[in-house]
XYZ file of C-alpha atoms in Angstrom:
631
model
C 15.444 -0.096 1.635
C 16.137 -2.198 -1.323
C 15.052 -4.472 -4.105
C 15.314 -8.339 -4.164
C 15.261 -10.755 -6.972
C 15.964 -14.432 -7.516
C 14.538 -17.952 -7.370
C 15.301 -21.639 -7.491
C 15.909 -23.736 -10.550
C 16.045 -27.464 -11.174
C 17.667 -26.885 -14.579
C 19.711 -23.828 -14.545
C 19.960 -22.238 -18.000
C 23.136 -20.501 -19.323
C 21.415 -17.100 -19.449
C 20.431 -17.045 -15.770
C 23.251 -14.739 -14.731
C 22.428 -12.103 -17.450
C 18.702 -12.218 -16.576
C 19.493 -11.725 -12.904
C 21.632 -8.754 -13.640
C 18.990 -7.245 -15.913
C 16.290 -7.931 -13.259
C 18.314 -6.058 -10.607
C 19.322 -3.259 -12.974
C 15.576 -2.575 -13.590
C 15.390 -1.989 -9.785
C 18.521 0.120 -9.582
C 16.597 3.160 -8.173
C 15.374 0.980 -5.313
C 18.984 0.318 -4.434
C 21.543 2.671 -5.979
C 24.331 2.184 -3.318
C 25.135 -1.534 -3.847
C 24.137 -4.460 -6.076
C 24.991 -8.188 -6.157
C 23.866 -11.637 -6.574
C 24.985 -15.269 -5.702
C 24.190 -18.560 -7.376
C 24.216 -21.261 -4.791
C 24.327 -24.939 -5.688
C 22.273 -27.379 -3.605
C 21.326 -31.042 -3.965
C 18.850 -30.796 -6.789
C 19.612 -27.528 -8.482
C 20.445 -23.780 -7.895
C 19.249 -20.977 -5.727
C 19.747 -17.282 -6.909
C 19.608 -14.517 -4.281
C 19.897 -10.969 -5.708
C 19.770 -7.588 -3.955
C 19.984 -3.841 -4.681
C 20.662 -1.695 -1.694
C 19.610 1.750 -0.605
C 21.859 2.258 2.548
C 19.987 3.540 5.533
C 21.338 1.801 8.668
C 25.033 0.876 8.802
C 26.159 2.454 5.561
C 29.346 0.395 5.414
C 29.894 -2.517 2.953
C 29.246 -4.794 5.984
C 25.527 -4.517 5.065
C 26.123 -6.112 1.649
C 23.568 -8.742 0.665
C 22.955 -11.721 0.313
C 24.095 -11.930 3.917
C 24.985 -15.280 5.519
C 24.585 -16.414 9.163
C 27.739 -17.180 11.258
C 27.371 -20.856 10.672
C 26.715 -20.355 6.942
C 23.499 -22.462 7.112
C 21.212 -19.509 6.439
C 21.310 -16.788 3.748
C 18.986 -13.766 3.323
C 18.006 -11.031 0.982
C 15.859 -8.356 2.644
C 13.862 -5.327 1.591
C 12.834 -3.028 4.322
C 13.798 -1.817 7.787
C 13.549 -3.306 11.246
C 13.180 -0.273 13.560
C 13.528 -2.183 16.789
C 16.607 -3.852 15.759
C 18.652 -2.387 18.656
C 16.263 -3.797 21.276
C 16.211 -7.130 19.433
C 20.046 -7.208 19.187
C 20.345 -6.697 22.954
C 17.914 -9.492 23.583
C 19.843 -11.763 21.190
C 23.254 -10.961 22.759
C 21.844 -11.936 25.992
C 20.903 -15.361 24.536
C 24.582 -15.807 23.342
C 24.423 -14.526 19.749
C 27.113 -12.261 18.510
C 27.126 -9.788 15.564
C 29.757 -8.607 13.043
C 27.811 -5.602 11.747
C 25.619 -2.836 12.948
C 22.915 -3.578 10.465
C 19.317 -4.425 11.049
C 19.672 -7.141 8.389
C 22.023 -9.145 10.494
C 19.543 -8.679 13.496
C 16.647 -10.071 11.273
C 18.780 -13.038 10.169
C 19.855 -13.932 13.715
C 16.266 -13.409 15.021
C 15.176 -16.058 12.495
C 18.017 -18.352 13.317
C 17.086 -18.083 17.122
C 13.252 -18.044 16.987
C 12.151 -19.069 13.380
C 8.871 -17.646 12.281
C 8.056 -16.902 15.893
C 10.213 -13.833 15.499
C 7.887 -12.224 13.074
C 5.223 -10.594 15.429
C 8.273 -9.190 17.385
C 9.485 -7.197 14.330
C 8.571 -3.448 14.305
C 9.272 -2.592 10.691
C 8.427 -3.093 7.051
C 9.858 -6.161 5.251
C 9.855 -8.588 2.416
C 12.691 -11.126 2.629
C 13.763 -14.625 1.375
C 15.774 -16.972 3.628
C 17.677 -19.871 2.113
C 18.107 -22.720 4.629
C 20.891 -25.088 3.354
C 20.210 -27.754 5.887
C 16.376 -27.994 5.252
C 16.860 -27.152 1.531
C 14.109 -24.634 1.580
C 13.398 -21.099 0.667
C 11.089 -19.075 2.955
C 9.502 -15.950 1.704
C 7.880 -13.392 4.080
C 5.991 -10.233 3.851
C 5.227 -7.792 6.563
C 1.799 -7.594 8.347
C 0.445 -4.772 6.181
C 2.223 -5.324 2.983
C 4.290 -2.173 3.308
C 7.071 -3.856 1.067
C 6.239 -5.681 -2.142
C 6.810 -9.219 -3.001
C 5.878 -11.009 -6.319
C 6.463 -14.585 -7.314
C 5.595 -17.132 -9.955
C 6.054 -20.749 -10.858
C 7.286 -21.467 -14.461
C 8.218 -25.001 -15.364
C 10.770 -26.237 -12.887
C 11.477 -22.682 -11.562
C 10.392 -20.498 -8.834
C 10.904 -16.779 -9.352
C 10.508 -13.769 -7.099
C 11.242 -10.046 -7.241
C 10.150 -6.808 -5.539
C 8.587 -5.537 -8.887
C 6.645 -6.827 -11.833
C 9.216 -5.570 -14.496
C 11.961 -7.356 -12.558
C 10.109 -10.716 -12.403
C 9.021 -10.381 -15.972
C 12.842 -10.128 -16.850
C 13.424 -13.463 -15.136
C 10.657 -15.286 -16.778
C 11.351 -17.019 -20.081
C 7.726 -17.194 -21.139
C 5.941 -14.206 -22.513
C 3.663 -12.523 -19.901
C -0.103 -12.437 -20.374
C -2.761 -10.178 -19.002
C -4.915 -11.414 -16.170
C -8.402 -10.623 -17.528
C -10.052 -10.994 -14.216
C -7.871 -8.155 -12.658
C -8.273 -6.153 -15.795
C -12.066 -6.453 -15.443
C -12.012 -5.712 -11.556
C -9.956 -2.550 -12.138
C -11.724 -1.161 -15.185
C -15.287 -1.750 -13.903
C -15.006 -1.756 -10.118
C -11.713 0.170 -9.569
C -10.345 -2.701 -7.555
C -6.699 -3.551 -7.551
C -4.056 -5.014 -5.074
C -6.754 -6.744 -3.179
C -6.049 -10.374 -3.992
C -3.014 -12.634 -4.560
C -3.515 -12.168 -8.340
C -1.492 -9.435 -10.120
C -2.423 -7.923 -13.629
C 0.051 -10.434 -15.017
C -1.381 -13.921 -15.399
C 0.310 -16.471 -12.966
C 2.320 -13.735 -11.252
C 1.161 -13.380 -7.622
C 1.423 -11.085 -4.662
C 2.491 -12.624 -1.401
C -0.409 -11.147 0.587
C 0.253 -9.142 3.736
C 1.082 -11.020 6.808
C 1.791 -14.200 4.922
C 4.788 -16.482 4.280
C 5.440 -19.149 1.747
C 7.864 -22.050 1.828
C 9.433 -23.744 -1.155
C 10.865 -27.252 -1.079
C 14.000 -26.927 -3.332
C 14.119 -30.594 -4.357
C 10.791 -30.540 -5.927
C 10.172 -26.904 -6.439
C 6.963 -27.364 -4.653
C 5.286 -24.348 -2.948
C 3.428 -24.630 0.417
C 0.016 -22.891 0.609
C 0.707 -19.221 1.807
C 0.425 -19.233 5.527
C -0.940 -16.304 7.543
C 1.434 -15.322 10.247
C -0.638 -12.265 11.347
C -4.192 -10.908 10.701
C -6.287 -8.307 12.169
C -8.330 -9.332 15.335
C -11.627 -7.720 15.743
C -13.674 -10.029 17.962
C -12.255 -8.958 21.357
C -13.371 -5.425 22.577
C -11.334 -4.043 25.443
C -12.919 -2.923 28.653
C -11.016 0.409 28.868
C -12.135 3.988 29.572
C -11.815 6.573 26.899
C -9.227 8.478 28.958
C -7.062 5.428 29.283
C -7.314 4.641 25.745
C -6.121 8.174 24.968
C -3.078 7.811 27.144
C -2.059 4.415 25.784
C -2.593 5.504 22.290
C -0.460 8.604 22.822
C 2.314 6.416 24.177
C 2.086 3.824 21.356
C 2.158 6.581 18.651
C 5.199 8.605 20.182
C 7.084 5.247 20.644
C 6.472 4.372 16.971
C 7.522 7.768 15.665
C 10.593 7.593 17.877
C 11.659 4.244 16.339
C 10.749 5.419 12.841
C 13.331 8.324 13.382
C 16.263 5.862 13.484
C 18.402 6.531 10.389
C 21.970 7.069 9.445
C 20.989 9.361 6.491
C 19.006 12.653 6.277
C 15.288 12.402 7.108
C 12.126 14.412 6.535
C 8.378 14.165 6.420
C 5.582 14.507 3.933
C 3.041 17.029 5.107
C -0.350 17.256 3.570
C -1.981 19.635 6.194
C -4.394 17.051 7.603
C -4.479 15.515 11.081
C -2.384 12.390 10.236
C 0.729 13.953 8.711
C 0.493 16.910 10.979
C 0.555 14.571 13.926
C 3.717 13.003 12.680
C 5.572 16.197 12.125
C 4.447 17.511 15.515
C 5.440 14.247 17.186
C 8.973 14.585 15.456
C 9.299 17.917 17.179
C 7.897 16.663 20.428
C 10.509 13.862 20.505
C 13.357 15.857 19.034
C 13.040 19.492 20.250
C 16.054 20.820 18.496
C 16.711 18.918 15.297
C 15.978 20.391 11.853
C 12.724 19.125 10.296
C 12.203 19.284 6.523
C 8.677 18.883 5.317
C 7.453 18.159 1.675
C 4.001 19.239 0.437
C 2.028 19.295 -2.659
C 0.133 22.501 -2.994
C -2.982 22.750 -5.484
C -2.570 26.387 -6.266
C -5.955 28.241 -7.030
C -7.992 25.123 -6.268
C -10.583 24.402 -3.692
C -8.605 21.294 -2.712
C -5.622 23.363 -1.641
C -4.356 22.659 1.843
C -1.594 25.342 1.865
C -3.043 27.264 4.811
C -2.900 24.128 7.037
C 0.662 23.135 5.818
C 1.915 26.673 6.665
C 0.222 26.379 10.148
C 2.118 23.196 11.052
C 5.456 24.399 9.497
C 5.287 27.514 11.569
C 4.240 25.713 14.730
C 7.155 23.216 14.685
C 9.721 25.573 12.954
C 10.161 23.334 9.996
C 11.996 24.064 6.819
C 9.076 23.879 4.186
C 9.474 22.562 0.643
C 6.411 22.841 -1.694
C 5.747 21.522 -5.097
C 2.905 22.891 -7.421
C 1.944 20.844 -10.459
C -0.220 21.231 -13.531
C -1.748 19.151 -16.336
C 1.213 19.850 -18.587
C 3.511 18.266 -16.092
C 1.186 15.395 -15.652
C 1.286 14.640 -19.439
C 5.141 14.906 -19.230
C 5.594 12.572 -16.343
C 2.620 10.088 -17.014
C 4.687 7.452 -18.830
C 7.433 7.375 -16.270
C 4.826 7.313 -13.333
C 2.971 4.448 -14.913
C 6.069 2.426 -15.535
C 7.214 3.119 -11.974
C 3.965 1.763 -10.504
C 4.201 -1.450 -12.557
C 0.387 -2.041 -12.460
C -2.673 0.315 -12.928
C -3.735 2.513 -10.047
C -6.922 4.397 -8.847
C -6.398 8.168 -9.556
C -4.006 11.090 -10.368
C -3.771 11.877 -6.666
C -0.666 9.710 -6.574
C 0.991 12.121 -8.996
C 1.212 14.623 -6.240
C 2.971 12.066 -4.122
C 5.266 11.099 -7.013
C 6.298 14.779 -7.349
C 6.701 15.267 -3.538
C 9.183 12.306 -3.374
C 11.091 13.884 -6.266
C 11.316 17.104 -4.528
C 12.705 15.311 -1.379
C 15.228 13.654 -3.419
C 16.390 17.079 -5.015
C 16.769 18.489 -1.513
C 18.973 15.592 -0.177
C 16.631 13.643 1.827
C 16.789 9.948 1.797
C 14.048 8.856 4.379
C 10.614 10.470 4.793
C 7.862 9.746 7.336
C 4.267 9.503 6.004
C 0.826 9.132 7.435
C -0.430 6.245 5.315
C -2.637 3.854 7.351
C -4.218 6.337 9.677
C -7.526 6.534 7.933
C -7.780 2.712 7.950
C -6.597 2.347 11.698
C -8.592 5.249 13.044
C -11.834 5.061 11.063
C -11.186 8.155 9.018
C -12.325 9.090 5.510
C -16.115 9.865 5.783
C -16.476 8.122 9.099
C -17.829 4.706 8.016
C -21.420 5.821 8.625
C -22.967 2.609 7.129
C -20.971 0.311 9.281
C -21.279 2.405 12.413
C -25.149 2.683 12.070
C -25.431 -0.885 11.174
C -23.499 -1.937 14.123
C -25.953 -0.107 16.343
C -28.781 -1.745 14.499
C -27.228 -5.246 15.147
C -27.312 -4.423 18.816
C -31.010 -3.443 18.558
C -30.171 0.282 19.168
C -32.507 1.722 16.480
C -32.874 5.148 17.952
C -29.083 5.403 18.530
C -28.516 4.543 14.840
C -30.886 7.328 13.687
C -29.399 9.805 16.054
C -25.850 8.998 14.858
C -26.845 9.426 11.123
C -28.372 12.809 12.021
C -25.432 13.973 13.822
C -22.945 12.548 11.428
C -24.852 14.328 8.542
C -24.259 17.767 10.111
C -20.622 17.663 9.217
C -19.346 19.336 5.982
C -19.809 17.336 2.865
C -22.236 14.799 4.377
C -25.900 14.294 4.113
C -28.454 12.182 5.917
C -29.491 10.675 2.552
C -25.892 9.414 1.980
C -25.660 8.050 5.354
C -28.920 6.110 5.045
C -27.763 4.841 1.566
C -24.484 3.679 3.144
C -26.340 1.872 5.870
C -28.688 0.084 3.466
C -25.755 -0.937 1.422
C -24.015 -2.381 4.494
C -27.162 -4.306 5.459
C -27.804 -5.842 2.079
C -26.033 -8.603 0.166
C -26.521 -10.942 -2.815
C -29.248 -10.227 -5.363
C -30.779 -7.312 -3.346
C -27.295 -5.559 -3.255
C -26.908 -5.977 -7.025
C -30.448 -4.560 -7.617
C -29.685 -1.597 -5.569
C -26.337 -1.069 -7.267
C -27.993 -0.987 -10.640
C -30.744 1.492 -9.363
C -27.901 3.831 -8.301
C -26.438 3.682 -11.795
C -23.551 1.121 -11.219
C -23.328 -1.773 -13.601
C -21.127 -4.775 -13.605
C -21.177 -4.962 -17.356
C -20.986 -1.327 -18.784
C -21.542 -0.609 -22.491
C -17.751 -0.546 -23.326
C -17.275 -4.113 -22.072
C -17.847 -7.145 -24.409
C -19.198 -9.706 -21.756
C -19.076 -12.756 -24.018
C -15.399 -12.664 -24.308
C -14.902 -12.329 -20.479
C -17.374 -15.107 -19.860
C -15.418 -17.394 -22.022
C -12.269 -16.368 -20.240
C -13.929 -17.386 -16.866
C -14.258 -13.867 -15.531
C -16.595 -13.332 -12.501
C -18.649 -10.173 -13.002
C -19.798 -9.093 -9.554
C -17.237 -8.426 -6.903
C -18.077 -7.579 -3.267
C -15.724 -7.951 -0.298
C -16.654 -9.014 3.155
C -14.065 -9.221 5.886
C -13.021 -12.780 6.710
C -13.457 -11.905 10.321
C -16.632 -10.048 9.937
C -18.711 -9.759 13.239
C -22.073 -8.090 13.663
C -22.003 -5.272 16.139
C -18.238 -4.767 15.150
C -18.843 -3.783 11.603
C -16.518 -0.707 11.642
C -13.673 -2.615 12.883
C -14.424 -5.532 10.564
C -14.250 -2.955 7.602
C -10.973 -1.551 8.975
C -9.456 -5.043 9.167
C -10.501 -5.669 5.550
C -9.065 -2.367 4.376
C -5.741 -2.975 6.368
C -4.945 -6.210 4.579
C -6.936 -6.541 1.407
C -9.033 -3.608 0.070
C -7.473 -0.141 0.563
C -4.186 -0.029 2.329
C -2.339 -2.537 0.038
C -2.987 -0.287 -2.933
C -2.039 2.911 -1.131
C 1.140 1.261 0.209
C 1.971 0.233 -3.436
C 1.566 3.758 -4.602
C 3.827 4.971 -1.841
C 6.458 2.307 -2.291
C 6.850 2.774 -6.092
C 6.594 6.566 -5.975
C 9.247 6.828 -3.248
C 11.589 4.076 -4.717
C 11.738 5.587 -8.208
C 13.324 8.574 -6.435
C 15.467 6.348 -4.207
C 13.549 7.503 -1.085
C 12.601 5.303 1.878
C 9.017 6.038 2.837
C 8.223 5.019 6.445
C 4.670 4.737 7.856
C 4.674 5.058 11.695
C 0.835 4.321 12.066
C 1.341 0.831 10.739
C 2.644 -1.271 13.600
C 1.043 -4.561 14.801
C 0.846 -3.259 18.434
C -0.999 -0.049 17.419
C -3.368 -1.946 15.028
C -4.256 -4.666 17.604
C -4.931 -1.922 20.198
C -7.118 0.273 17.955
C -9.016 -2.690 16.539
C -9.916 -3.787 20.072
C -11.526 -0.358 21.145
C -15.324 0.321 21.316
C -16.380 1.777 17.900
C -17.572 4.904 19.654
C -14.006 5.758 20.504
C -13.040 5.658 16.831
C -16.066 7.497 15.533
C -17.882 9.448 18.231
C -21.584 9.456 18.671
C -21.439 13.015 17.199
C -19.787 11.644 13.920
C -16.320 12.820 14.626
C -13.660 10.552 12.985
C -10.471 9.558 14.584
C -11.929 10.629 17.994
C -9.526 8.869 20.301
C -6.427 9.889 18.275
C -7.474 13.594 18.227
C -7.809 13.555 21.849
C -4.439 11.676 22.184
C -2.701 14.495 20.245
C -3.938 17.296 22.323
C -0.931 19.405 23.507
C 1.255 17.943 20.717
C -0.763 19.118 17.593
C -2.431 22.559 17.434
C -6.121 22.551 18.542
C -7.385 24.234 15.398
C -5.840 21.371 13.302
C -7.239 18.688 15.492
C -10.617 20.430 15.345
C -10.853 20.355 11.590
C -14.038 18.984 10.147
C -12.790 19.030 6.533
C -9.960 16.961 5.086
C -8.518 16.904 1.505
C -5.077 15.260 1.683
C -3.001 14.674 -1.417
C -5.947 15.202 -3.835
C -5.442 16.635 -7.163
C -7.945 18.575 -9.239
C -8.320 15.451 -11.398
C -11.420 16.609 -13.307
C -9.811 20.010 -14.265
C -6.719 18.440 -15.272
C -8.131 15.602 -17.436
C -10.782 17.691 -19.020
C -8.229 20.346 -20.052
C -6.539 17.828 -22.492
C -9.394 16.166 -24.476
C -7.319 15.588 -27.611
C -4.500 13.933 -25.701
C -7.007 11.685 -24.026
C -8.712 10.678 -27.271
C -5.238 9.953 -28.659
C -4.413 7.597 -25.796
C -7.772 5.765 -25.864
C -7.561 5.245 -29.533
C -4.536 3.087 -29.503
C -5.779 -0.263 -30.461
C -4.996 -2.598 -27.547
C -6.376 -5.611 -29.418
C -8.240 -6.899 -26.431
C -11.465 -8.688 -27.356
C -13.342 -7.723 -24.095
C -12.843 -3.961 -24.526
C -14.896 -1.994 -26.843
C -12.735 1.070 -27.314
C -15.032 2.754 -29.797
C -17.866 2.792 -27.173
C -15.272 4.037 -24.466
C -14.534 6.998 -26.749
C -18.209 7.744 -27.220
C -18.697 7.770 -23.480
C -15.725 10.105 -23.090
C -17.300 12.558 -25.571
C -20.517 12.519 -23.531
C -18.569 13.521 -20.499
C -16.674 16.260 -22.359
C -19.895 17.713 -23.554
C -21.349 17.709 -20.193
C -24.136 15.089 -20.951
C -22.665 12.641 -18.504
C -20.973 13.360 -15.162
C -17.150 13.065 -14.743
C -16.055 10.081 -12.728
C -12.691 8.298 -12.008
C -13.733 5.982 -14.799
C -12.008 8.174 -17.237
C -8.681 7.898 -15.396
C -8.962 4.170 -15.298
C -9.362 4.009 -18.967
C -6.360 6.214 -19.541
C -4.183 4.426 -17.008
C -5.000 0.900 -18.208
C -4.544 1.872 -21.868
C -1.171 3.409 -21.308
C -0.095 0.689 -18.947
C -1.162 -2.105 -21.256
C 0.517 -0.453 -24.300
C 3.814 -0.054 -22.449
C 3.699 -3.617 -20.843
C 2.632 -5.646 -23.830
C 2.907 -3.625 -26.952
C 5.709 -1.086 -26.811
C 7.342 -3.067 -23.980
C 8.942 0.167 -22.520
C 8.473 -0.756 -18.929
């Protein structure tokens, strides 16, 4: 697990070496064990490949990067892990390839040399890497199918720049960074982020999940980002529920088994829900005798506390438990560091719990953790996608079945028939009607604290609604899951996990997110994912019988790493007012009106929403990034 940085220049400047060093130093927590870069001349200019290393597999210096192929034609810098590197190595050796190290990096480089981009679907892992091809005079940049590992890039004059984090790419730039107003609006008003190629910094882009990009070094011309993988939702398997259960159990256990490969101490994040509990129990199922260390956030004295379920799993597998309890005072203390670590604004304080869990793991000597991210998106978790599920039935003309589903779905805790009906109408409407219904429910694309004229002059689009590129009537649940896996949902959650883990030099692994498991789950009948009785993750719960305790699998409530955000934030009104009063000098933001709305929430005249956190997060991030320049 590492950080990468570099680019290509037609006109190399004298300060390039120092900028590369500074860029890598900003990512030292991502790779505290080794750091280096190379400047490589080619016909028309220079290529820079930089790397910081967190040693996980083959801890020797043989794993140093940039790494070069045996014929010296290819060079790579790689951030991530290839879990099936042993199987790939065996296959490549049978094809006549030989290896000098025990690292997965050399396996990846050799696989690219042997198969080119055709190797990508064969990789089980998480990755963002850049390969320099001396013969073709190209750089190829690749990001894994789900975007588990980050990759930012930009073009600046005759330069292509890339890095694992925004502060690192900002360090390589010679021009001053500017705010992307569209992304600022999307986040502040709609809570949207990490869903498109655009970052919060103008002209700095995410390479999207499952994409690759090629740069011609002689012209510094970029290809259009090319998809090498995307979710498939148009084919439904003809498979019995029992066979689906058996196959999913096998896929999941195989994935966890591979994700346990490590040459350093390993543990697991445990929230108490089905997903993290399944990972911990699978670890014990696969390795009956090894010590298991778990790390949990506990919301003491709160209705969102999951401690009873955390204790249940720890006792069941005989784990060594480690728990963290946090409060609003600690949040204030750590806020600036967490915002800088994240690099861009994020959705809620729930990630502070994750931030502290990784710090705890580091304190206890753990370098790798297994985490349950991706399960809700792959298994139709959360509230069970009632709108999509009912609308799929309506697409098929099953009106009574849709009504029956909503009735049964609404019988579960925290649900109501009215909410299910509302979600269904939202799913079936679009365009003008959708916008009218949104306004009737109190949502506005231009709230009172936004100055729309400034945004209009800046070309900002006010209404944002996503629809999966592979949307299919009758398969609305899996259409939504496909969208969440690659565009809206998982990319943001994976960003939180990557930055929160890496600031503590922890490698966070996500065993649910493999191409094979995703393609299988997206091919199942929707009733296997969300049962006719409204049970979420139905096929997975069945697959875990005998591995996870039944009382955990039978849970109807789920909290996860939620924090008592309302209580935290409303306990520090003076601090929030101070933060929101810092003049950001942004013409589209009416901060005085924003503070008025805050007072209405504090007085109880308006309900608390996550909007308050977005105001705080954006204000502190912007002040650090563009005013104080601390990040």
